[in-house]
Each structure stands twice: as C-alpha cells, then as structure tokens.
Amino acid sequence: MQIGDNHHLYIGGCDAVELAKSYGTPLIVYDEKLIRTTIQAFHEVFRRAGVPYQISYASKAFCTMAMCQLVYQEGCGIDVVSGGELYTALESGVPASAIHLHGNNKTPDELGFAVDVGIGAIIVDNFFEIALLQDIAAKSNRIVDVLIRVAPGVEAHTHEFIATGGQDSKFGFDLASDQAHMALRQLADAENLRCVGLHSHIGSQIFDVDGFVVAVERLADLYQYGVRELDLPLTVLNVGGGFGIRYTDEDAPPVAETLSAIIAATRQTFEARELDFPTLWIEPGRSIAGPAGTTLYQIGSQKRIPGIRNYLAVDGGMTDNPRLALYGAKYHAVYANRADAEPEDTWSVAGKCCESGDMLIWDAELPNPKPDDILAVFATGAYNYSMASHYNRIPKPAVVFARDGVATVVVERETWSDLIRKDRRLADL
Ligand SMILES: *Cc1c(COP(=O)(O)O)cnc(C)c1O
C-alpha cells in the first residue's frame, strides 16, 4: 500500500481520493504496472529454467478489451470460456491463434465461431463435445488443435489438496475410470481434430503446491499412453491456473516457488518416462488480475446495534463484488482519504442491495467513519467486475487503469439508461 504525504492512498501513482472525485464511485482501479510486473515474473521463472512454456491468462477473472490488450502485449495467450469472452478478446485485437476456448458446455454456435476464426486451441471437456466438434470442424473443412481436459482426481483448496477427490466434477474426462484414455483413442480417430496436449485445472486460490505435483505425475502417465500407444502429436502439458493470492493476512507462497516446483516435477516425471519435456502451459487468472485491483466506495449510512454489531454501508456491494455472498471471501480495507489512520472499532461493511447477504467485509477493524470517507477494498481485481450484476438495477461501476500518475478509463460507468436499453414497453397499455 502506497500512502502519500497527504495521507491518501495512491494506486499506480494516482491519488485514490482524486480518482473517486473524477470518476465517481464505486470505482475499480487497477495498478497497471503491477499487472505487467506480475506477468513478467512468471516469464522470468520459465526463462531461468530454460523450458518451453506458454502463459495463458484466464480472462474470466477480468475480461475487458483493455485487459486482453495488456496481457497479450506482455506475452500471454488468452483463455476464454464463452463466445462473449472470445468476442471480447478478438475485438481487442488479440489474434485468434493466441486464444484458447474452455468450457464444459460450449454450444454449437460457440464452437462454430471459434473454428471459423481459427482459434489457437479448444480444450475439449467431454465425449459429447468430441463428436460435436469433429462434426463442426469437418463441415468447415478445418483441422482443429485440441487439448483434453482431464479430471486427475486431485482437488486443491487453499491450504490442502485431496489426492482422491475431484472425480465428481462437471469438468473433464475422469482419469481413474479410464475415460481420459478413451477420449484420447477417440481423438486419435477423429479426422479433423489434432490432439496436441493434456490439460487439468485442479482448483483456485491454491497455496499448497503438492496438488499440482500429484496432478503432473498422473498426467504424465496418460501423456505417455497417448504418445507411445496412440502416436498422438502431444507436445503440451497444461496444468491450469489457481495460484493463490493474499486477500487479508494470509501468506501466499511466491508464485516463483510454485512454478519452480511444477517445472521440477514435470522434468522428473517426463525424464523417468523418457519423454521429451513438454511445452508447459499455465493459466493464471486471479494471480494476474486480483492483487492489481482496488475498489473505491463512498461511505454512506451507519448504524450501531449495541452489543451486537456496527454496520457501515457503501454505495456498491454484491452487484460489483459478490464473492463474500458466494463463498465467504475475505477482504482488507482502509479509508483512501486517511489510509494510515488507526482502527478505532469493528465495522462490518455492507452493500446497498436488498439482501441481508449483501456484505463486503464482516468485522473489519476501521477508524470510526466520517461523511467524506472513501473506502478502499483491496485485491478486488479478479472475479469482481467479471461477476458484476444488475441486481436492484444498479449500474456497473467504471474501471480505470492507473499508471505513473495517469488514469485511463477502460470501462465507462453504466448509466440508468443503459439498464433499460434492452427493455421493451408493452405496446397496448
Ligand atoms: C478459472 C480457470 C483458470 C484460472 O483460475 P485462477 O484461480 O483465476 O487462476 C484457469 N484454467 C481454467 C480451466 C479455469 O477454469
């Protein structure tokens, strides 16, 4: 956290209080340089290890045209999970060949769109999709590069992983029951599909690297089967994303350590099987976008319920950040206009939606609020704006990128008229 002589919070060299004044609240501010340096640090680990790799930004964390442009400029590919994300990435100018399509139920239209534009790869998820995609690719007379998503039986949560879990999932081909092997056999026979790799994504906000290591070991056996028994042109081992970040006071392991362990495990397991080192592919979303985002809110109503709790309400809430309501996410916050003020009491930060679960932080330690206070909630860059809704017909906030003291609007604030743009009045009333 950067604090100026005026005690204001600074983001990307910009005074957060001035940003709130200029662009209104709620406002999501990204530290553009932090996004860039985070990606550069990923590159650095692979370069130092001297292994072939690809970093593909999981755009669902925060998918706007400016973000797609930025991460592509920093040498990332882009993962998309819908036609809308694919359209956004393409419109931003990212070439189709750098984009990869995921999802457990891609529609025929989405697959057709992806094939038509010449997408880099499609990560096929189930047998239904193999047949559908083969049909679509054949009709447009294309050969499509695919990876298969494998459910390796590893389920990772923040601090632990379960090596036998993860089988009961809507995503991917189950490894234990040989469905993944069967998928590879089907792909070997699918004339318009070229299976170039294996993929797994074992969870999100993962702190324990061992889950990745077990997944790599299990995927290596399948990889060996594909290369040796089926003669598939496999070159890619994609271990997904899920690298954990710091939200409050947790100590997230440095991503360099996690990546190094994944690289070492890949080296060891592939060497043991006398397989060439694959192109190691990762798909970070949260770790790129999350820490770089801060949401600014204007403080509003307050109430103290004696002996129970103090509530402090802001001019946003679950409409711009549903993560507490969805999965109990925790956040740290300060007042941007007096960022170094000492906490005075415990305040629970509520949104303005008509829903008791519309909370941003339970029991935050904060100074007692004053009318001009601007609340800054940190690490709101991933799965916030991308999960925003219009509940209560609240317009979506504006988003700015701040860099070297200059702010650039990358998403305009919605207006009330935007909210009714697709509404149609009944004709006869
Ligand atoms: C969501 C997702 C990611 C990114 O996960 P993060 O936790 O944001 O890093 C990567 N790969 C796939 C397939 C995903 O669904």
Coordinates of N, CA and C in Angstrom, one line a residue, residues 146-332:
V146 N -6.6 -29.5 -30.4 CA -7.4 -29.6 -29.2 C -6.4 -30.2 -28.1
L147 N -6.8 -29.8 -26.8 CA -6.2 -30.5 -25.7 C -7.4 -31.2 -25.0
I148 N -7.2 -32.2 -24.2 CA -8.3 -32.7 -23.5 C -8.2 -32.3 -22.0
R149 N -9.3 -31.9 -21.4 CA -9.3 -31.6 -20.0 C -9.5 -32.9 -19.2
V150 N -8.5 -33.2 -18.4 CA -8.6 -34.4 -17.6 C -8.9 -34.0 -16.1
A151 N -9.8 -34.8 -15.5 CA -10.0 -34.7 -14.1 C -9.1 -35.7 -13.4
P152 N -8.0 -35.2 -12.9 CA -6.9 -36.1 -12.5 C -7.2 -36.7 -11.1
G153 N -8.3 -36.4 -10.5 CA -8.6 -36.9 -9.1 C -7.9 -36.2 -8.1
V154 N -7.5 -34.9 -8.4 CA -6.9 -34.1 -7.4 C -7.8 -32.8 -7.2
E155 N -8.1 -32.6 -6.0 CA -8.9 -31.4 -5.7 C -8.1 -30.5 -4.7
A156 N -7.8 -29.3 -5.1 CA -7.0 -28.4 -4.3 C -7.8 -27.3 -3.7
H157 N -7.6 -27.0 -2.4 CA -8.2 -25.9 -1.8 C -7.1 -25.1 -1.2
T158 N -7.4 -24.0 -0.6 CA -6.4 -23.0 -0.2 C -5.2 -23.7 0.4
H159 N -5.4 -24.4 1.5 CA -4.2 -24.9 2.2 C -4.0 -26.5 2.1
E160 N -4.9 -27.1 1.4 CA -4.7 -28.6 1.4 C -5.2 -29.1 0.0
F161 N -4.8 -30.3 -0.3 CA -5.4 -30.9 -1.5 C -5.8 -32.3 -1.2
I162 N -6.8 -32.8 -2.0 CA -7.2 -34.2 -1.8 C -6.9 -35.0 -3.0
A163 N -6.0 -36.0 -2.8 CA -5.5 -36.7 -4.0 C -6.5 -37.7 -4.5
T164 N -7.6 -37.9 -3.8 CA -8.6 -38.9 -4.4 C -9.9 -38.2 -4.7
G165 N -9.9 -36.9 -4.5 CA -11.2 -36.2 -4.7 C -11.2 -35.7 -6.2
G166 N -12.1 -34.8 -6.5 CA -12.2 -34.2 -7.8 C -12.8 -35.1 -8.9
Q167 N -13.2 -36.3 -8.6 CA -13.7 -37.2 -9.6 C -15.2 -36.7 -9.9
D168 N -15.9 -36.3 -8.9 CA -17.3 -36.0 -9.1 C -17.3 -34.5 -9.5
S169 N -17.1 -34.2 -10.8 CA -17.0 -32.9 -11.3 C -17.6 -32.8 -12.6
K170 N -18.2 -31.6 -12.9 CA -18.8 -31.5 -14.2 C -17.7 -31.3 -15.3
F171 N -16.5 -31.0 -14.9 CA -15.4 -30.7 -15.8 C -14.6 -31.9 -16.1
G172 N -14.3 -32.2 -17.4 CA -13.2 -33.0 -17.8 C -13.5 -34.5 -17.8
F173 N -12.5 -35.2 -18.4 CA -12.6 -36.7 -18.5 C -11.9 -37.3 -17.3
D174 N -12.7 -38.2 -16.7 CA -12.2 -38.8 -15.5 C -11.0 -39.7 -15.8
L175 N -9.9 -39.6 -15.0 CA -8.7 -40.4 -15.3 C -8.8 -41.8 -14.7
A176 N -9.3 -41.9 -13.4 CA -9.3 -43.1 -12.7 C -10.1 -44.2 -13.4
S177 N -11.2 -43.8 -14.1 CA -12.1 -44.8 -14.7 C -11.8 -45.0 -16.2
D178 N -10.6 -44.4 -16.6 CA -10.1 -44.6 -18.0 C -10.9 -43.9 -19.1
Q179 N -11.8 -42.9 -18.6 CA -12.5 -42.1 -19.6 C -11.5 -41.3 -20.4
A180 N -10.4 -40.8 -19.7 CA -9.5 -40.0 -20.4 C -8.7 -40.8 -21.5
H181 N -8.4 -42.0 -21.2 CA -7.8 -42.9 -22.2 C -8.7 -43.1 -23.4
M182 N -10.0 -43.3 -23.1 CA -10.9 -43.5 -24.2 C -11.0 -42.2 -25.0
A183 N -11.0 -41.1 -24.4 CA -11.1 -39.8 -25.1 C -9.9 -39.7 -26.1
L184 N -8.7 -40.0 -25.6 CA -7.5 -40.0 -26.5 C -7.7 -40.9 -27.6
R185 N -8.3 -42.1 -27.4 CA -8.5 -43.0 -28.5 C -9.5 -42.5 -29.5
Q186 N -10.5 -41.9 -29.0 CA -11.5 -41.2 -29.9 C -10.8 -40.1 -30.8
L187 N -10.0 -39.3 -30.1 CA -9.3 -38.2 -30.8 C -8.3 -38.7 -31.8
A188 N -7.7 -39.8 -31.5 CA -6.8 -40.4 -32.5 C -7.5 -40.8 -33.8
D189 N -8.8 -41.1 -33.6 CA -9.6 -41.5 -34.8 C -10.4 -40.3 -35.4
A190 N -10.4 -39.1 -34.7 CA -11.2 -38.0 -35.2 C -10.4 -37.3 -36.3
E191 N -10.8 -37.3 -37.5 CA -10.0 -36.9 -38.6 C -9.7 -35.4 -38.6
N192 N -10.7 -34.6 -38.1 CA -10.5 -33.1 -38.1 C -10.0 -32.6 -36.8
L193 N -9.6 -33.4 -35.9 CA -9.1 -32.9 -34.6 C -7.7 -33.5 -34.4
R194 N -6.9 -32.6 -33.9 CA -5.5 -33.0 -33.7 C -5.2 -32.7 -32.2
C195 N -5.0 -33.8 -31.5 CA -4.8 -33.7 -30.0 C -3.4 -33.4 -29.7
V196 N -3.1 -32.2 -29.2 CA -1.8 -31.7 -29.0 C -1.4 -31.7 -27.6
G197 N -2.3 -32.0 -26.7 CA -1.9 -31.9 -25.3 C -3.0 -32.3 -24.3
L198 N -2.5 -32.3 -23.0 CA -3.4 -32.6 -21.9 C -3.5 -31.4 -21.0
H199 N -4.7 -31.3 -20.4 CA -5.0 -30.2 -19.5 C -5.6 -30.6 -18.2
S200 N -5.2 -30.0 -17.1 CA -6.0 -30.1 -15.9 C -6.0 -28.8 -15.1
H201 N -7.1 -28.6 -14.4 CA -7.2 -27.4 -13.6 C -7.8 -27.9 -12.3
I202 N -7.0 -27.9 -11.2 CA -7.4 -28.6 -10.0 C -8.0 -27.8 -8.9
G203 N -8.2 -26.5 -9.2 CA -8.8 -25.6 -8.2 C -8.4 -24.2 -8.3
S204 N -8.7 -23.4 -7.3 CA -8.4 -22.0 -7.3 C -8.0 -21.5 -5.9
Q205 N -7.2 -20.4 -5.9 CA -6.7 -19.9 -4.6 C -6.0 -21.0 -3.9
I206 N -5.1 -21.7 -4.6 CA -4.3 -22.8 -4.1 C -3.0 -22.3 -3.5
F207 N -2.7 -22.7 -2.2 CA -1.4 -22.4 -1.6 C -0.4 -23.5 -1.5
D208 N -1.0 -24.7 -1.6 CA -0.2 -25.9 -1.4 C 0.2 -26.5 -2.8
V209 N 1.5 -26.5 -3.1 CA 1.9 -26.9 -4.5 C 1.8 -28.4 -4.7
D210 N 1.7 -29.2 -3.6 CA 1.7 -30.6 -3.8 C 0.6 -31.1 -4.7
G211 N -0.6 -30.4 -4.7 CA -1.7 -30.8 -5.6 C -1.3 -30.8 -7.0
F212 N -0.5 -29.7 -7.4 CA 0.0 -29.6 -8.8 C 0.9 -30.8 -9.1
V213 N 1.8 -31.1 -8.1 CA 2.8 -32.1 -8.4 C 2.1 -33.5 -8.6
V214 N 1.1 -33.8 -7.8 CA 0.4 -35.1 -8.0 C -0.3 -35.1 -9.3
A215 N -0.9 -33.9 -9.7 CA -1.6 -33.9 -11.0 C -0.6 -34.1 -12.1
V216 N 0.6 -33.5 -12.1 CA 1.6 -33.6 -13.1 C 2.0 -35.1 -13.2
E217 N 2.2 -35.8 -12.1 CA 2.6 -37.2 -12.1 C 1.5 -38.0 -12.8
R218 N 0.3 -37.8 -12.5 CA -0.8 -38.6 -13.1 C -1.0 -38.3 -14.5
L219 N -0.8 -37.0 -14.9 CA -1.0 -36.7 -16.3 C 0.2 -37.2 -17.2
A220 N 1.3 -37.4 -16.6 CA 2.5 -37.9 -17.3 C 2.2 -39.3 -17.8
D221 N 1.5 -40.1 -17.0 CA 1.2 -41.5 -17.4 C 0.3 -41.5 -18.6
L222 N -0.7 -40.6 -18.6 CA -1.6 -40.5 -19.7 C -0.9 -40.0 -20.9
Y223 N 0.0 -39.0 -20.7 CA 0.7 -38.5 -21.8 C 1.6 -39.6 -22.5
Q224 N 2.2 -40.4 -21.7 CA 3.0 -41.5 -22.2 C 2.1 -42.4 -23.0
Y225 N 0.9 -42.7 -22.5 CA 0.0 -43.6 -23.2 C -0.4 -43.0 -24.6
G226 N -0.6 -41.7 -24.6 CA -1.0 -41.0 -25.8 C 0.1 -41.0 -26.9
V227 N 1.3 -40.8 -26.4 CA 2.4 -40.7 -27.3 C 2.8 -42.1 -27.8
R228 N 3.0 -43.1 -26.9 CA 3.5 -44.4 -27.2 C 2.5 -45.3 -27.8
E229 N 1.3 -45.3 -27.2 CA 0.3 -46.3 -27.7 C -0.5 -45.8 -28.9
L230 N -0.7 -44.5 -28.9 CA -1.7 -43.9 -29.9 C -1.0 -43.1 -30.9
D231 N 0.3 -42.8 -30.7 CA 1.1 -42.0 -31.6 C 0.5 -40.6 -31.8
L232 N -0.1 -40.1 -30.8 CA -0.7 -38.7 -30.9 C 0.4 -37.7 -30.8
P233 N 0.2 -36.5 -31.5 CA 1.3 -35.5 -31.6 C 1.2 -34.6 -30.3
L234 N 1.3 -35.2 -29.2 CA 1.2 -34.4 -27.9 C 2.5 -33.6 -27.7
T235 N 2.4 -32.4 -27.4 CA 3.5 -31.5 -27.0 C 3.2 -30.7 -25.8
V236 N 2.0 -30.6 -25.4 CA 1.6 -29.6 -24.4 C 1.1 -30.3 -23.1
L237 N 1.7 -29.8 -22.0 CA 1.1 -30.2 -20.7 C 0.6 -29.0 -20.0
N238 N -0.7 -28.9 -19.9 CA -1.3 -27.6 -19.3 C -1.8 -27.9 -17.9
V239 N -1.2 -27.3 -16.9 CA -1.5 -27.5 -15.5 C -2.5 -26.6 -15.0
G240 N -3.1 -25.7 -15.8 CA -4.2 -24.8 -15.4 C -3.7 -23.6 -14.6
G241 N -4.6 -23.0 -13.9 CA -4.3 -21.9 -13.0 C -4.6 -22.2 -11.6
G242 N -5.0 -21.2 -10.8 CA -5.4 -21.5 -9.4 C -4.4 -21.0 -8.4
F243 N -3.3 -20.3 -8.8 CA -2.3 -19.8 -7.9 C -2.9 -18.8 -6.9
G244 N -2.7 -19.1 -5.6 CA -3.3 -18.3 -4.6 C -2.7 -16.9 -4.4
I245 N -3.6 -16.0 -4.0 CA -3.1 -14.6 -3.7 C -3.5 -14.2 -2.3
R246 N -2.9 -13.1 -1.8 CA -3.1 -12.6 -0.5 C -4.4 -11.7 -0.5
Y247 N -5.4 -12.0 0.3 CA -6.6 -11.1 0.4 C -6.5 -10.3 1.7
T248 N -6.2 -11.0 2.8 CA -6.1 -10.3 4.1 C -4.7 -10.5 4.7
D249 N -4.6 -11.4 5.6 CA -3.3 -11.5 6.2 C -2.6 -12.9 6.0
E250 N -3.2 -13.6 5.0 CA -2.6 -14.9 4.7 C -1.2 -14.7 4.0
D251 N -0.4 -15.7 4.1 CA 0.9 -15.7 3.4 C 0.9 -16.5 2.2
A252 N 0.5 -16.0 1.1 CA 0.5 -16.8 -0.2 C 2.0 -17.1 -0.6
P253 N 2.2 -18.3 -1.0 CA 3.6 -18.7 -1.4 C 3.9 -17.9 -2.7
P254 N 5.2 -17.4 -2.8 CA 5.6 -16.7 -4.0 C 5.3 -17.6 -5.2
V255 N 4.7 -17.0 -6.3 CA 4.4 -17.8 -7.5 C 5.6 -18.5 -8.0
A256 N 6.8 -17.8 -7.9 CA 8.0 -18.4 -8.4 C 8.3 -19.8 -7.8
E257 N 8.0 -19.9 -6.5 CA 8.2 -21.2 -5.9 C 7.3 -22.2 -6.4
T258 N 6.1 -21.9 -6.5 CA 5.1 -22.8 -7.0 C 5.4 -23.3 -8.5
L259 N 5.8 -22.3 -9.3 CA 6.1 -22.7 -10.7 C 7.4 -23.5 -10.7
S260 N 8.4 -23.2 -9.9 CA 9.6 -24.0 -9.9 C 9.3 -25.4 -9.5
A261 N 8.4 -25.6 -8.6 CA 8.1 -27.0 -8.2 C 7.4 -27.7 -9.3
I262 N 6.5 -27.0 -10.0 CA 5.8 -27.6 -11.1 C 6.8 -28.0 -12.2
I263 N 7.7 -27.1 -12.5 CA 8.7 -27.4 -13.5 C 9.6 -28.6 -13.1
A264 N 10.0 -28.6 -11.9 CA 10.8 -29.7 -11.4 C 10.1 -31.1 -11.5
A265 N 8.8 -31.0 -11.1 CA 8.0 -32.3 -11.1 C 7.8 -32.8 -12.6
T266 N 7.6 -31.8 -13.5 CA 7.5 -32.2 -14.9 C 8.8 -32.8 -15.4
R267 N 9.9 -32.1 -15.1 CA 11.2 -32.6 -15.6 C 11.4 -34.1 -15.1
Q268 N 11.1 -34.3 -13.8 CA 11.4 -35.6 -13.2 C 10.5 -36.6 -13.8
T269 N 9.2 -36.4 -13.9 CA 8.3 -37.4 -14.3 C 8.5 -37.7 -15.8
F270 N 8.8 -36.7 -16.6 CA 8.9 -36.9 -18.0 C 10.3 -37.6 -18.3
E271 N 11.3 -37.2 -17.6 CA 12.6 -37.9 -17.8 C 12.5 -39.4 -17.4
A272 N 11.8 -39.6 -16.3 CA 11.6 -41.0 -15.9 C 10.9 -41.9 -16.9
R273 N 10.1 -41.3 -17.7 CA 9.4 -42.0 -18.8 C 10.0 -41.8 -20.1
E274 N 11.2 -41.2 -20.1 CA 11.9 -41.0 -21.4 C 11.1 -40.3 -22.4
L275 N 10.4 -39.3 -21.9 CA 9.6 -38.4 -22.8 C 10.2 -37.0 -22.9
D276 N 10.1 -36.4 -24.1 CA 10.7 -35.0 -24.2 C 9.9 -34.1 -23.3
F277 N 10.6 -33.1 -22.7 CA 10.0 -32.1 -21.9 C 8.9 -31.4 -22.7
P278 N 7.7 -31.4 -22.2 CA 6.6 -30.8 -23.0 C 6.6 -29.2 -22.9
T279 N 5.8 -28.6 -23.7 CA 5.6 -27.2 -23.5 C 4.7 -27.1 -22.3
L280 N 5.2 -26.5 -21.3 CA 4.5 -26.4 -20.0 C 3.6 -25.1 -20.1
W281 N 2.3 -25.3 -19.9 CA 1.4 -24.3 -20.1 C 0.7 -24.0 -18.8
I282 N 0.6 -22.7 -18.4 CA -0.2 -22.4 -17.2 C -1.3 -21.4 -17.6
E283 N -2.3 -21.3 -16.7 CA -3.5 -20.4 -17.0 C -3.8 -19.6 -15.8
P284 N -3.0 -18.7 -15.4 CA -3.3 -17.9 -14.2 C -4.4 -16.8 -14.5
G285 N -5.3 -16.7 -13.6 CA -6.3 -15.6 -13.8 C -6.3 -14.7 -12.6
R286 N -6.7 -15.3 -11.4 CA -6.7 -14.5 -10.2 C -5.3 -13.9 -9.9
S287 N -4.3 -14.6 -10.0 CA -2.9 -14.2 -9.6 C -2.5 -13.0 -10.5
I288 N -3.0 -12.9 -11.7 CA -2.6 -11.7 -12.5 C -3.5 -10.5 -12.2
A289 N -4.8 -10.8 -12.2 CA -5.7 -9.6 -12.1 C -6.1 -9.2 -10.6
G290 N -6.1 -10.2 -9.7 CA -6.6 -9.9 -8.4 C -5.9 -8.9 -7.6
P291 N -4.6 -9.0 -7.3 CA -3.9 -8.1 -6.5 C -3.9 -6.7 -7.1
A292 N -4.0 -6.6 -8.4 CA -3.8 -5.3 -9.0 C -5.1 -4.4 -8.9
G293 N -6.2 -5.0 -8.5 CA -7.5 -4.2 -8.4 C -7.8 -3.7 -7.0
T294 N -8.3 -2.5 -6.9 CA -8.8 -1.9 -5.7 C -10.2 -1.3 -6.0
T295 N -11.2 -1.5 -5.1 CA -12.5 -0.9 -5.4 C -12.7 0.3 -4.4
L296 N -13.0 1.4 -4.9 CA -13.3 2.6 -4.1 C -14.8 2.8 -3.9
Y297 N -15.2 3.1 -2.7 CA -16.6 3.3 -2.4 C -16.8 4.6 -1.6
Q298 N -17.9 5.2 -1.8 CA -18.3 6.3 -0.9 C -19.0 5.7 0.3
I299 N -18.6 6.1 1.5 CA -19.2 5.7 2.7 C -20.6 6.3 2.8
G300 N -21.6 5.5 3.3 CA -23.0 6.1 3.4 C -23.5 5.9 4.8
S301 N -24.6 5.2 5.0 CA -25.3 5.1 6.3 C -24.5 4.2 7.2
Q302 N -24.7 4.4 8.5 CA -24.1 3.6 9.5 C -25.1 3.3 10.6
K303 N -24.9 2.2 11.3 CA -25.7 2.0 12.5 C -25.0 1.1 13.4
R304 N -25.2 1.5 14.7 CA -24.6 0.6 15.8 C -25.7 -0.1 16.5
I305 N -25.6 -1.4 16.5 CA -26.6 -2.2 17.3 C -25.9 -2.6 18.6
P306 N -26.3 -1.9 19.7 CA -25.5 -2.1 20.9 C -25.3 -3.6 21.3
G307 N -24.1 -3.9 21.6 CA -23.8 -5.3 22.0 C -23.9 -6.3 20.9
I308 N -24.2 -5.9 19.7 CA -24.3 -6.9 18.6 C -23.3 -6.6 17.5
R309 N -23.4 -5.4 16.8 CA -22.5 -5.2 15.6 C -22.7 -3.8 15.1
N310 N -21.6 -3.3 14.5 CA -21.7 -2.0 13.9 C -21.7 -2.2 12.3
Y311 N -22.7 -1.6 11.7 CA -22.7 -1.7 10.2 C -22.4 -0.3 9.6
L312 N -21.7 -0.5 8.5 CA -21.3 0.7 7.7 C -21.6 0.3 6.3
A313 N -22.4 1.2 5.6 CA -22.8 0.8 4.2 C -22.1 1.7 3.2
V314 N -21.8 1.0 2.0 CA -21.2 1.7 0.9 C -22.1 1.8 -0.3
D315 N -21.7 2.5 -1.3 CA -22.6 2.8 -2.4 C -22.4 1.7 -3.5
G316 N -22.0 0.5 -3.1 CA -21.9 -0.6 -4.1 C -22.3 -1.9 -3.3
G317 N -21.7 -3.0 -3.5 CA -22.0 -4.2 -2.8 C -21.9 -5.4 -3.6
M318 N -22.8 -6.4 -3.4 CA -22.7 -7.7 -4.1 C -22.9 -7.5 -5.6
T319 N -23.4 -6.3 -6.1 CA -23.5 -6.1 -7.5 C -22.1 -5.9 -8.2
D320 N -21.2 -5.3 -7.5 CA -19.8 -5.2 -8.0 C -18.9 -6.2 -7.4
N321 N -19.3 -6.9 -6.3 CA -18.4 -7.9 -5.7 C -19.2 -8.9 -4.9
P322 N -19.6 -10.0 -5.6 CA -20.5 -11.0 -5.0 C -19.7 -12.1 -4.3
R323 N -18.4 -11.9 -4.1 CA -17.6 -13.0 -3.6 C -17.8 -13.4 -2.2
L324 N -18.1 -12.4 -1.3 CA -18.4 -12.8 0.0 C -19.7 -13.6 0.1
A325 N -20.7 -13.0 -0.7 CA -22.0 -13.7 -0.7 C -21.9 -15.1 -1.3
L326 N -21.0 -15.3 -2.3 CA -20.9 -16.6 -3.0 C -20.1 -17.6 -2.2
Y327 N -19.0 -17.2 -1.7 CA -18.2 -18.1 -1.0 C -17.4 -17.6 0.2
G328 N -18.0 -16.6 0.9 CA -17.4 -16.2 2.1 C -16.0 -15.5 2.0
A329 N -15.7 -14.9 0.9 CA -14.4 -14.3 0.6 C -14.1 -13.2 1.7
K330 N -12.9 -13.0 2.0 CA -12.5 -12.1 3.0 C -11.6 -11.0 2.3
Y331 N -11.8 -9.7 2.8 CA -11.1 -8.6 2.2 C -10.5 -7.7 3.3
H332 N -9.5 -6.9 2.9 CA -8.9 -5.9 3.8 C -9.3 -4.5 3.2

